[in-house]
XYZ file of C-alpha atoms in Angstrom:
704
model
C 0.285 -0.334 -0.025
C 1.752 3.398 -1.121
C 1.666 6.653 0.474
C 3.257 10.133 0.590
C 1.978 12.386 -2.027
C 1.256 11.142 -5.457
C 4.804 11.678 -7.125
C 5.484 15.092 -9.653
C 7.594 12.970 -12.498
C 4.359 10.923 -12.462
C 3.077 13.606 -15.811
C 6.089 12.965 -17.694
C 4.654 9.535 -18.518
C 2.964 11.729 -22.347
C 1.866 8.152 -23.655
C -0.296 6.838 -20.511
C -3.938 6.563 -21.466
C -5.153 4.435 -18.133
C -4.076 5.587 -14.607
C -4.842 3.150 -11.289
C -4.145 4.724 -7.877
C -7.336 4.061 -6.202
C -6.868 1.730 -2.844
C -3.712 2.989 -1.285
C -3.023 6.567 1.250
C -1.440 8.776 -1.084
C -1.980 12.327 0.916
C -2.273 15.963 0.188
C -3.688 17.174 -3.613
C -3.955 15.928 -7.070
C -0.368 17.317 -8.705
C -0.699 19.870 -11.203
C 1.549 17.813 -13.755
C -0.735 15.487 -14.087
C -2.439 17.492 -16.707
C 0.304 16.724 -18.498
C -1.301 13.512 -19.766
C -2.846 14.545 -22.622
C -3.830 10.939 -23.499
C -5.152 10.036 -20.789
C -8.619 8.582 -21.002
C -9.151 6.623 -17.734
C -8.137 8.460 -14.309
C -8.596 6.442 -10.804
C -7.900 7.757 -7.597
C -10.039 6.920 -4.931
C -10.048 5.480 -1.476
C -6.869 7.168 -0.786
C -6.526 10.598 1.795
C -6.428 12.895 -1.035
C -7.831 16.032 0.416
C -7.840 19.887 -1.246
C -10.602 20.747 -3.996
C -10.935 19.173 -7.197
C -7.974 20.989 -9.960
C -10.242 22.895 -12.561
C -7.414 22.028 -15.065
C -9.664 17.564 -15.118
C -11.674 19.479 -17.799
C -8.416 20.314 -19.777
C -7.691 16.800 -20.327
C -10.593 16.184 -24.024
C -9.643 12.524 -23.882
C -10.585 12.033 -19.967
C -14.270 9.164 -20.264
C -13.328 7.789 -16.955
C -12.761 9.614 -13.556
C -13.164 8.748 -10.325
C -11.980 10.626 -6.936
C -14.336 8.814 -4.299
C -13.901 7.929 -0.842
C -10.908 10.879 -0.166
C -11.646 14.301 1.640
C -11.800 16.427 -1.338
C -13.642 19.636 -0.566
C -15.099 22.355 -3.064
C -17.328 22.413 -5.414
C -17.466 20.529 -8.619
C -15.713 21.986 -11.489
C -16.442 21.857 -15.539
C -15.215 18.330 -16.823
C -14.801 17.376 -19.779
C -16.090 14.388 -22.103
C -16.780 11.831 -19.694
C -18.524 8.782 -19.488
C -18.268 7.977 -16.244
C -17.879 10.814 -12.818
C -17.898 9.155 -9.581
C -16.721 11.409 -6.593
C -18.705 9.748 -4.213
C -17.619 9.413 -0.316
C -15.879 12.859 -0.087
C -16.719 16.318 1.534
C -17.836 18.310 -0.978
C -20.376 20.690 -0.889
C -22.718 23.817 -2.732
C -25.399 22.379 -5.140
C -24.455 20.651 -8.765
C -23.612 22.689 -11.221
C -26.075 22.971 -14.217
C -22.875 22.591 -15.926
C -23.468 18.666 -15.247
C -26.126 18.442 -18.458
C -23.240 19.582 -20.413
C -21.874 16.226 -20.110
C -23.572 14.691 -22.941
C -21.755 11.035 -22.912
C -21.842 10.381 -19.311
C -23.440 6.900 -18.223
C -22.992 6.977 -14.975
C -23.043 9.861 -12.143
C -21.946 8.763 -8.496
C -22.464 11.976 -6.336
C -22.815 9.958 -3.008
C -22.291 10.768 0.671
C -21.272 14.262 0.520
C -22.496 17.628 1.501
C -24.152 18.959 -1.475
C -27.137 21.179 -0.997
C -29.850 22.907 -3.298
C -32.354 21.650 -5.838
C -31.212 19.039 -8.654
C -30.664 21.459 -12.041
C -33.664 20.529 -14.407
C -30.764 20.604 -16.741
C -29.600 16.411 -15.277
C -32.238 15.525 -17.954
C -29.878 16.054 -20.892
C -28.158 12.904 -19.951
C -29.714 11.029 -22.514
C -27.285 8.372 -21.705
C -26.980 8.136 -18.119
C -27.971 4.477 -16.725
C -27.077 4.870 -13.117
C -27.581 8.107 -11.249
C -26.358 7.905 -7.076
C -27.380 11.617 -5.875
C -27.932 10.008 -1.894
C -26.547 11.225 1.270
C -26.280 14.065 1.013
C -28.574 17.324 2.358
C -30.346 18.064 -1.491
C -34.186 19.672 -1.050
C -36.521 21.056 -3.518
C -39.168 18.501 -5.761
C -38.293 15.626 -8.056
C -37.591 17.081 -11.277
C -39.410 15.579 -13.831
C -37.331 15.615 -16.695
C -35.952 12.673 -15.030
C -38.114 11.499 -15.768
C -36.987 11.186 -20.217
C -33.601 9.220 -18.885
C -35.082 6.636 -20.897
C -31.830 4.570 -20.251
C -31.284 5.487 -16.634
C -31.793 1.881 -14.606
C -30.431 2.611 -11.553
C -32.346 6.021 -9.478
C -30.938 5.994 -5.779
C -31.938 10.262 -4.165
C -31.761 8.493 -0.253
C -30.960 10.167 2.510
C -31.595 13.840 1.256
C -34.445 16.618 1.490
C -37.090 16.276 -0.897
C -40.543 17.040 -0.945
C -43.275 16.800 -2.891
C -44.328 13.903 -5.159
C -42.662 10.712 -6.772
C -43.103 12.275 -10.648
C -43.099 9.357 -13.940
C -40.210 7.597 -14.275
C -38.867 5.769 -17.235
C -37.855 2.324 -17.293
C -35.371 1.304 -14.278
C -34.392 -1.844 -12.261
C -33.777 -0.039 -8.514
C -35.583 3.465 -6.895
C -34.399 4.264 -4.265
C -35.942 6.802 -2.662
C -35.542 6.615 1.000
C -35.555 8.995 4.039
C -37.115 11.624 1.765
C -39.891 13.737 3.139
C -42.098 12.760 0.292
C -45.489 12.986 0.303
C -48.271 12.365 -1.948
C -49.897 9.400 -2.443
C -47.546 6.533 -4.287
C -49.142 6.786 -8.076
C -50.714 4.116 -10.080
C -47.864 4.550 -12.303
C -45.636 3.083 -10.547
C -47.143 0.346 -11.457
C -45.401 0.721 -16.030
C -42.003 0.316 -13.765
C -42.151 -3.582 -15.287
C -37.881 -3.915 -15.173
C -38.142 -2.740 -11.642
C -36.322 -4.931 -9.456
C -36.308 -3.026 -6.355
C -38.062 -0.581 -4.858
C -37.335 1.119 -1.667
C -39.901 4.479 -0.901
C -39.410 4.703 3.503
C -39.427 6.899 6.007
C -41.074 9.932 3.374
C -44.835 10.693 4.397
C -47.289 9.374 1.822
C -50.489 8.733 2.315
C -53.337 6.689 1.270
C -53.112 3.064 -0.297
C -51.098 0.547 -1.666
C -52.379 0.492 -5.573
C -53.085 -2.429 -6.430
C -50.529 -2.052 -9.849
C -47.948 -2.314 -7.359
C -48.961 -6.401 -8.202
C -47.890 -5.576 -12.066
C -44.211 -5.359 -11.165
C -43.511 -9.345 -11.400
C -39.220 -9.235 -11.301
C -40.035 -7.067 -8.299
C -37.611 -8.702 -5.309
C -37.454 -5.559 -2.796
C -40.565 -3.221 -1.806
C -39.800 -1.204 1.145
C -42.244 0.798 2.456
C -42.260 1.450 5.390
C -42.647 4.120 8.042
C -44.883 6.126 5.585
C -48.677 7.121 6.648
C -50.397 4.611 4.324
C -53.248 3.021 5.275
C -56.070 0.932 3.866
C -56.277 -2.326 3.485
C -52.415 -4.708 2.016
C -53.725 -5.507 -1.193
C -53.558 -9.297 -2.810
C -52.592 -8.283 -5.730
C -49.335 -8.401 -3.590
C -49.130 -12.026 -3.839
C -48.611 -11.766 -8.052
C -44.535 -10.910 -6.332
C -43.745 -14.147 -6.598
C -39.779 -13.423 -7.089
C -39.755 -11.374 -4.413
C -36.781 -11.275 -1.265
C -37.923 -8.451 0.714
C -41.487 -7.275 2.239
C -41.505 -4.779 4.745
C -45.061 -2.708 4.728
C -43.979 -2.227 9.113
C -44.587 1.481 10.215
C -47.686 2.540 8.746
C -51.425 2.464 9.819
C -52.620 -0.764 7.325
C -55.945 -2.792 8.832
C -57.861 -4.660 8.001
C -56.203 -8.788 7.577
C -53.360 -10.570 6.555
C -53.891 -11.518 2.750
C -53.023 -14.574 2.344
C -51.867 -14.937 -1.143
C -48.954 -13.094 0.592
C -48.348 -17.487 1.567
C -47.806 -17.294 -2.232
C -44.274 -15.341 -1.514
C -42.068 -18.335 -0.764
C -38.415 -17.036 -1.557
C -38.954 -14.524 1.165
C -36.361 -14.048 3.326
C -37.721 -10.787 4.740
C -41.071 -10.519 6.360
C -41.867 -6.241 7.860
C -45.386 -6.129 9.226
C -44.956 -4.545 12.779
C -46.356 -1.765 14.182
C -49.536 -0.941 11.990
C -53.467 -1.932 12.972
C -53.442 -4.830 11.140
C -56.052 -7.396 12.402
C -58.411 -10.868 12.734
C -55.873 -14.348 12.247
C -53.464 -15.504 10.686
C -53.952 -16.841 7.228
C -52.938 -20.322 7.544
C -51.069 -20.119 3.539
C -48.473 -18.115 5.959
C -47.796 -21.302 6.754
C -45.630 -22.182 3.166
C -43.343 -20.013 4.133
C -40.120 -20.438 4.971
C -39.652 -18.941 8.076
C -36.355 -21.483 9.052
C -34.611 -18.587 6.840
C -37.208 -15.536 7.169
C -36.523 -12.598 9.402
C -39.608 -11.911 10.074
C -41.228 -9.037 12.600
C -45.316 -8.885 13.643
C -45.235 -7.035 16.381
C -47.890 -4.515 17.372
C -50.955 -5.031 15.154
C -54.176 -5.820 16.203
C -53.980 -9.707 15.040
C -55.693 -12.626 16.872
C -56.619 -16.261 17.462
C -54.182 -18.936 16.674
C -50.986 -19.185 15.555
C -51.253 -21.950 12.774
C -48.753 -24.792 13.758
C -46.776 -25.693 11.611
C -45.788 -21.091 12.292
C -45.383 -21.777 15.085
C -43.039 -24.445 15.386
C -40.172 -21.917 13.080
C -40.627 -18.520 14.768
C -40.203 -17.593 18.409
C -42.799 -15.478 20.205
C -41.291 -12.372 20.745
C -41.413 -11.878 16.463
C -45.396 -11.112 17.374
C -45.239 -9.548 21.056
C -47.628 -6.898 21.653
C -50.727 -8.110 19.243
C -54.190 -8.254 20.450
C -54.402 -12.541 21.355
C -53.043 -14.775 19.972
C -53.104 -17.751 21.132
C -50.692 -21.361 20.552
C -50.410 -24.638 22.619
C -47.216 -24.504 21.027
C -45.650 -22.138 22.336
C -48.143 -22.005 25.473
C -50.001 -18.633 24.614
C -53.434 -18.906 26.030
C -56.122 -16.761 24.603
C -57.338 -14.294 26.732
C -60.775 -11.902 25.810
C -59.930 -12.241 22.476
C -60.190 -16.045 22.762
C -64.127 -15.949 23.754
C -65.264 -13.769 20.055
C -63.165 -16.306 18.070
C -64.674 -18.928 19.535
C -68.454 -16.955 19.192
C -66.968 -16.030 15.527
C -66.743 -19.591 14.471
C -69.816 -21.171 16.884
C -67.483 -23.162 19.069
C -70.173 -22.925 22.065
C -69.494 -26.169 24.125
C -72.651 -27.207 26.925
C -72.363 -25.729 29.845
C -73.275 -29.602 31.710
C -70.157 -31.229 29.138
C -68.145 -28.551 30.409
C -69.117 -29.368 33.953
C -69.137 -33.344 32.918
C -65.347 -32.965 31.295
C -64.162 -30.982 34.464
C -64.826 -34.464 37.021
C -64.302 -36.802 34.794
C -60.683 -35.038 34.994
C -60.167 -34.370 38.305
C -60.672 -38.070 39.073
C -58.399 -38.986 35.930
C -55.855 -36.605 38.074
C -56.568 -38.685 41.282
C -55.995 -41.622 39.762
C -52.707 -40.627 37.845
C -50.848 -39.405 41.254
C -52.356 -42.518 43.537
C -50.649 -44.715 40.280
C -47.051 -42.498 40.169
C -46.614 -42.557 44.626
C -46.949 -47.005 43.737
C -44.586 -46.812 41.077
C -42.316 -44.570 43.151
C -41.460 -47.430 45.432
C -41.532 -49.932 42.612
C -38.885 -47.575 40.577
C -36.627 -47.446 42.827
C -36.529 -51.512 42.807
C -36.392 -51.227 39.088
C -34.039 -48.739 38.454
C -30.495 -50.809 39.085
C -32.286 -53.562 36.681
C -32.742 -51.331 33.854
C -29.167 -49.548 34.257
C -28.348 -53.551 34.027
C -31.025 -54.519 30.951
C -29.253 -50.655 28.388
C -26.254 -50.363 29.981
C -24.491 -47.189 29.182
C -27.354 -46.747 25.860
C -25.194 -44.215 24.406
C -22.196 -46.873 23.569
C -24.109 -49.433 22.578
C -26.508 -47.321 19.428
C -26.685 -47.953 15.769
C -28.502 -47.918 12.903
C -31.414 -51.161 14.792
C -31.398 -48.552 18.096
C -34.179 -50.143 19.485
C -33.615 -50.733 22.616
C -32.328 -46.501 21.946
C -35.743 -46.191 20.374
C -38.059 -46.583 22.961
C -35.965 -44.902 25.516
C -36.253 -41.282 23.958
C -39.951 -42.035 22.723
C -40.657 -42.191 26.392
C -38.791 -39.903 27.495
C -40.160 -37.956 25.454
C -44.261 -39.511 24.490
C -43.610 -40.180 20.865
C -41.805 -36.692 20.497
C -45.129 -34.789 21.893
C -44.652 -31.830 21.190
C -44.528 -29.957 24.952
C -41.187 -31.305 24.960
C -39.830 -29.689 21.845
C -37.460 -26.361 22.376
C -37.083 -24.953 18.553
C -36.883 -26.256 15.206
C -33.466 -26.561 12.965
C -33.118 -26.765 9.593
C -33.911 -29.398 8.320
C -35.290 -30.729 11.715
C -36.957 -30.399 15.814
C -35.552 -30.273 18.824
C -36.463 -31.716 21.498
C -35.434 -31.670 25.566
C -35.808 -35.799 26.664
C -34.869 -36.781 29.989
C -33.522 -41.008 29.790
C -34.117 -43.227 32.846
C -30.909 -42.450 34.618
C -31.706 -39.200 34.759
C -29.773 -37.850 32.664
C -31.152 -35.007 30.087
C -30.493 -34.293 26.410
C -31.401 -33.060 23.663
C -32.675 -35.283 20.858
C -32.635 -33.152 17.307
C -36.039 -35.595 15.671
C -35.918 -35.370 11.712
C -38.496 -34.239 10.013
C -40.892 -36.711 8.198
C -40.676 -35.154 4.509
C -37.237 -34.462 5.301
C -35.484 -37.924 6.003
C -36.555 -39.039 2.911
C -35.078 -36.631 0.800
C -31.951 -38.023 -0.504
C -29.876 -34.392 1.155
C -31.427 -34.516 4.278
C -30.396 -37.936 4.738
C -26.546 -37.111 3.524
C -26.673 -34.304 6.782
C -27.934 -36.209 8.890
C -25.307 -39.175 8.671
C -22.050 -36.228 8.013
C -23.524 -35.175 11.377
C -22.515 -38.464 13.350
C -19.326 -39.825 11.355
C -18.388 -36.246 11.921
C -19.434 -35.969 16.129
C -17.981 -39.415 16.381
C -14.635 -38.202 15.267
C -13.992 -35.136 16.837
C -14.081 -34.088 20.563
C -13.595 -30.496 22.500
C -14.846 -28.657 25.025
C -16.655 -26.386 22.758
C -17.982 -28.246 20.475
C -21.410 -29.862 21.404
C -20.820 -34.144 22.218
C -23.633 -36.491 20.219
C -24.595 -38.817 21.747
C -26.285 -41.202 20.905
C -27.573 -41.535 16.852
C -30.568 -43.982 15.897
C -32.596 -44.655 12.332
C -35.941 -45.705 12.289
C -38.165 -46.307 9.748
C -41.033 -44.249 11.563
C -38.137 -41.369 11.785
C -33.934 -40.132 12.648
C -32.725 -38.698 15.988
C -30.300 -37.632 17.043
C -29.054 -37.108 20.216
C -26.385 -34.410 22.195
C -25.228 -33.266 25.447
C -28.724 -30.550 26.661
C -27.316 -26.792 25.977
C -29.686 -24.554 28.612
C -29.478 -21.378 27.048
C -30.460 -22.044 23.465
C -27.968 -20.340 20.256
C -25.947 -16.877 20.553
C -28.747 -15.560 18.064
C -32.104 -15.713 20.754
C -29.196 -14.629 23.566
C -28.493 -11.563 21.226
C -31.815 -10.958 20.017
C -33.207 -11.302 23.509
C -33.264 -7.010 25.261
C -33.148 -9.009 28.902
C -30.438 -12.042 28.003
C -28.079 -9.874 25.672
C -27.587 -7.656 29.126
C -26.450 -11.073 30.899
C -24.159 -11.691 28.094
C -21.700 -8.669 29.207
C -18.601 -7.395 27.364
C -16.374 -10.428 29.303
C -18.883 -12.902 28.581
C -19.151 -11.812 24.846
C -15.271 -11.845 24.531
C -15.710 -15.371 26.227
C -17.760 -16.381 23.498
C -15.976 -14.757 20.531
C -12.541 -16.754 22.648
C -14.722 -20.761 22.513
C -15.453 -20.286 19.299
C -12.403 -19.469 18.014
C -10.347 -22.621 20.151
C -13.579 -24.368 18.390
C -12.595 -23.283 14.397
C -8.370 -23.937 15.665
C -9.394 -27.357 16.520
C -10.797 -28.302 13.549
C -8.832 -26.707 11.380
C -5.413 -27.828 12.458
C -5.490 -30.325 15.298
C -8.090 -32.128 13.287
C -6.748 -35.406 10.181
C -7.340 -34.161 7.678
C -8.565 -30.893 8.911
C -12.450 -30.170 9.315
C -14.075 -27.101 7.822
C -17.932 -26.676 9.222
C -19.100 -23.939 5.985
C -22.658 -22.846 8.243
C -20.696 -20.608 11.578
C -23.513 -18.390 12.393
C -24.830 -16.977 15.577
C -26.869 -19.992 15.156
C -25.017 -22.819 14.991
C -23.249 -21.453 18.477
C -24.871 -22.656 21.687
C -25.047 -20.880 24.805
C -24.580 -23.250 27.775
C -26.132 -21.949 31.442
C -22.180 -20.461 32.203
C -22.963 -19.048 28.639
C -20.047 -20.806 27.508
C -20.144 -21.422 23.667
C -20.908 -24.521 21.967
C -20.262 -25.090 18.561
C -23.620 -27.275 17.316
C -24.637 -28.041 13.285
C -22.710 -30.161 11.442
C -24.449 -31.617 8.680
C -22.841 -30.184 5.584
C -18.857 -30.224 7.915
C -16.427 -31.413 5.073
C -13.598 -33.188 5.624
C -10.817 -31.294 3.539
C -9.133 -33.674 0.679
C -5.262 -33.227 0.069
C -6.040 -34.967 -3.183
C -8.618 -33.119 -3.971
C -10.060 -29.649 -5.636
C -12.238 -29.859 -2.821
C -15.352 -28.091 -5.354
C -18.419 -28.301 -3.359
C -22.227 -26.696 -3.841
C -22.790 -23.921 -2.172
C -23.909 -24.370 1.590
C -23.825 -21.991 4.246
C -26.169 -18.763 6.161
C -26.834 -15.997 4.532
C -25.163 -13.105 5.918
C -21.741 -15.435 6.177
C -20.980 -16.249 3.184
C -17.061 -16.515 2.382
C -17.622 -14.266 -1.263
C -15.749 -16.571 -3.190
C -17.795 -19.197 -3.070
C -19.907 -18.208 -5.112
C -17.271 -17.842 -7.952
C -15.137 -20.185 -6.980
C -17.314 -23.213 -5.002
C -13.850 -24.202 -4.069
C -14.426 -25.292 0.538
C -11.205 -24.248 2.056
C -10.252 -23.533 6.193
C -10.747 -19.662 5.127
C -14.339 -19.534 4.212
C -15.309 -20.803 8.453
C -12.224 -17.741 9.076
C -14.703 -15.424 6.769
C -17.616 -16.442 8.967
C -16.125 -16.503 12.754
C -15.215 -12.757 11.411
C -18.874 -11.784 11.184
C -19.999 -14.143 14.211
C -16.765 -11.826 16.162
C -18.377 -8.387 15.533
C -22.088 -9.636 15.212
C -21.486 -10.614 19.249
C -20.107 -7.134 19.932
C -22.387 -5.510 18.081
C -25.526 -7.174 18.840
C -26.780 -8.265 15.783
C -25.701 -8.642 12.389
C -22.532 -6.621 10.278
C -24.599 -6.310 7.184
C -23.621 -2.333 6.658
C -20.624 -2.388 8.414
C -19.131 -5.786 5.960
C -20.288 -3.481 2.951
C -18.246 -0.443 3.896
C -15.034 -2.466 4.402
C -14.994 -3.028 1.365
C -15.685 0.277 0.131
C -13.395 1.855 2.330
C -10.280 -0.900 2.381
C -8.876 0.936 5.494
C -9.402 -1.242 8.727
C -8.262 2.008 10.500
C -10.842 3.786 10.044
C -13.199 1.380 11.989
C -13.360 2.294 15.924
C -14.946 0.465 18.645
C -17.239 3.074 18.796
C -19.433 1.725 16.351
C -19.986 -1.673 16.958
C -20.632 -1.531 20.515
C -23.543 -2.899 21.034
C -25.754 0.098 23.139
C -27.760 -1.764 25.226
C -24.209 -2.094 27.519
C -23.230 -0.203 30.034
C -19.533 1.680 27.932
C -16.545 -0.895 29.006
C -14.449 -0.469 31.073
C -10.648 0.846 29.800
C -8.630 -2.557 30.519
C -12.032 -4.656 28.628
C -12.473 -1.868 25.481
C -9.089 -2.670 24.523
C -9.875 -7.098 24.617
C -13.233 -5.902 22.894
C -10.707 -3.312 20.237
C -7.916 -6.486 19.497
C -11.353 -9.108 18.810
C -12.916 -6.258 16.569
C -10.021 -5.922 15.067
C -9.039 -9.694 14.313
C -13.025 -10.201 13.684
C -12.479 -7.573 10.136
C -9.120 -9.442 9.968
C -11.095 -12.560 9.440
C -13.227 -10.539 6.225
C -10.183 -9.554 4.233
C -11.961 -9.733 0.158
C -9.029 -12.263 -0.299
C -9.268 -15.327 1.147
C -5.541 -15.755 1.519
C -4.707 -12.174 3.862
C -7.176 -13.737 6.515
C -5.834 -14.913 8.944
C -5.651 -18.892 9.850
C -8.336 -19.887 12.908
C -4.690 -20.517 14.675
C -3.664 -17.529 15.081
C -6.346 -16.056 16.037
C -7.258 -18.343 18.992
C -3.615 -18.311 20.099
C -3.821 -14.797 19.852
C -7.101 -14.348 21.679
C -5.600 -16.645 24.428
C -2.995 -14.701 25.200
C -3.700 -11.915 28.073
C -0.294 -10.071 26.244
C -1.794 -8.750 23.253
C -0.680 -6.565 21.303
C -1.413 -2.765 21.573
C -4.658 -2.095 19.588
C -3.332 0.559 17.709
C -0.913 -1.637 15.633
C -3.410 -4.769 16.194
C -4.882 -3.868 12.527
C -1.242 -5.471 11.246
C -2.400 -9.246 12.095
C -0.174 -11.978 9.962
C -2.097 -14.611 7.053
C -1.448 -18.003 8.097
């Protein structure tokens, strides 16, 4: 990485056509000698520390077509520029208004001016840029109305005017694929003409002052993958036409005034990964059709509405009750939430009136039944004390003899869970439900039972056998223990040690639990995960790659000690193989190189660990921070204050030092080049060293 000022001698390269000095640490201003490079066609100085104003001499380079000065510290205004096709001045400190002369760049195809301090309105001359395909003016202080001239840009496909102070309504727009007008002061209704943008992939109108209802024409946007209308003043019912958006991944309608029931057509949006309908006035029953959604991978928030009635079993099975908090009267046997006052209304609506005489009879029968059971159990207590030794002799250490027949194990588990009664279920994973069971010996275990449908699919069967193969070969204090397994015609299940607190994702997502997981305990969690991964990568022969490290797959015990779980997609590295594989893992934790190499290495787990480290410190997934790291290209730009979970009080000085060191190691694990990431052995050793490097130099982590 180069630093200092850009050498003036560069102006002697008279025949130079392309100059790329981006992603360095150059300081000072652009040397005037660069304007001697009359043949220059592309100039890229982005991601440096350059400052001062943008020289007016740039306009003299008549052959220059691409200019990138982004991610610097330039101040002042935009000078006259030549015949550019691409102009990127984003992430600077430029101010003033966008000059009307910008309209003279008739060949411009991309204009990036985001993350500056521009004020005033968008000049109407912007409509003269007939070849423009991308216009990004986000994160400025622009105001006024959106000029109608933008609608005449027939080649424009991406328009981002978010995070400004625009007022007025949405004008007619062309053939966009992306429209982001979020975080402005736009008002009026969402025009029905929005439905004519048939190529639109992303529509974000959130955090404005739009009123009225959602136009039914929204259903014509068949290519939409993201629809965010949150935090406006929209009202009326959610149109059923929203079910036509079969490619939709993210739907956020929260923070409005929608009424009526949830349209059953939302159940047709099976590709959804995010569904937010919170903070509205939605009422009525939850449609059973929503059970078709993939709740195991769905980020859901339905809280603060007026929903009532039973939560469909298939939905309750795979969502957390807090995702439905503050509704009128939801009830679920699975969640142990009895219906309150709303139950009477629902029963009346469903005409389920039970005669009083039958109710009284049922109570009498129930009391008699309980009396018999109590007397029976009292009698059995003395018998059990005699037969416990016999049972132990009969079953022995049942876990050591389990195999694919497993008849003894099967009968014990079926008895302990009452044939997998729902009252013993404590969670649902990707391919099975988890039950808690107390065995005859008094030992408490967790049982993961494969769903009936999944058990018949080859992929899930492979995952089942793979987890057995892996966990019977490894042992580590921070890896969940497999006690046994059973494959039976009626069901397949795995039996693990019982981890009391549940997943790290659950603890971080629960306000009370997150507060208990203080800074020292979070450092302990990060260290434990690092030690487990170091063991898998460097102490196992051949090395074992987990492939799905995420907060859902780290369990915390009663002492908040972490245990890595879910080895269904793990893989031993074969030194004589290319180790190519299909894409596996949890979205948001997968190393970027897997998308194009499909080759699994230990550095894939290292990347996931980096995400998990920041998530543990931040208390939430660091999605936006990861994106900014790739654009900043300077790890030292991130400070501890940027990532601390605001729910916890500020850490003491020594703890802050350890947190900073953990943070910088985590950031190093997120480097885009896998070879630049440290090994988990290095991370584990450094985190385990009480005399770790001073935080000011901790960015210089070594690579393994």
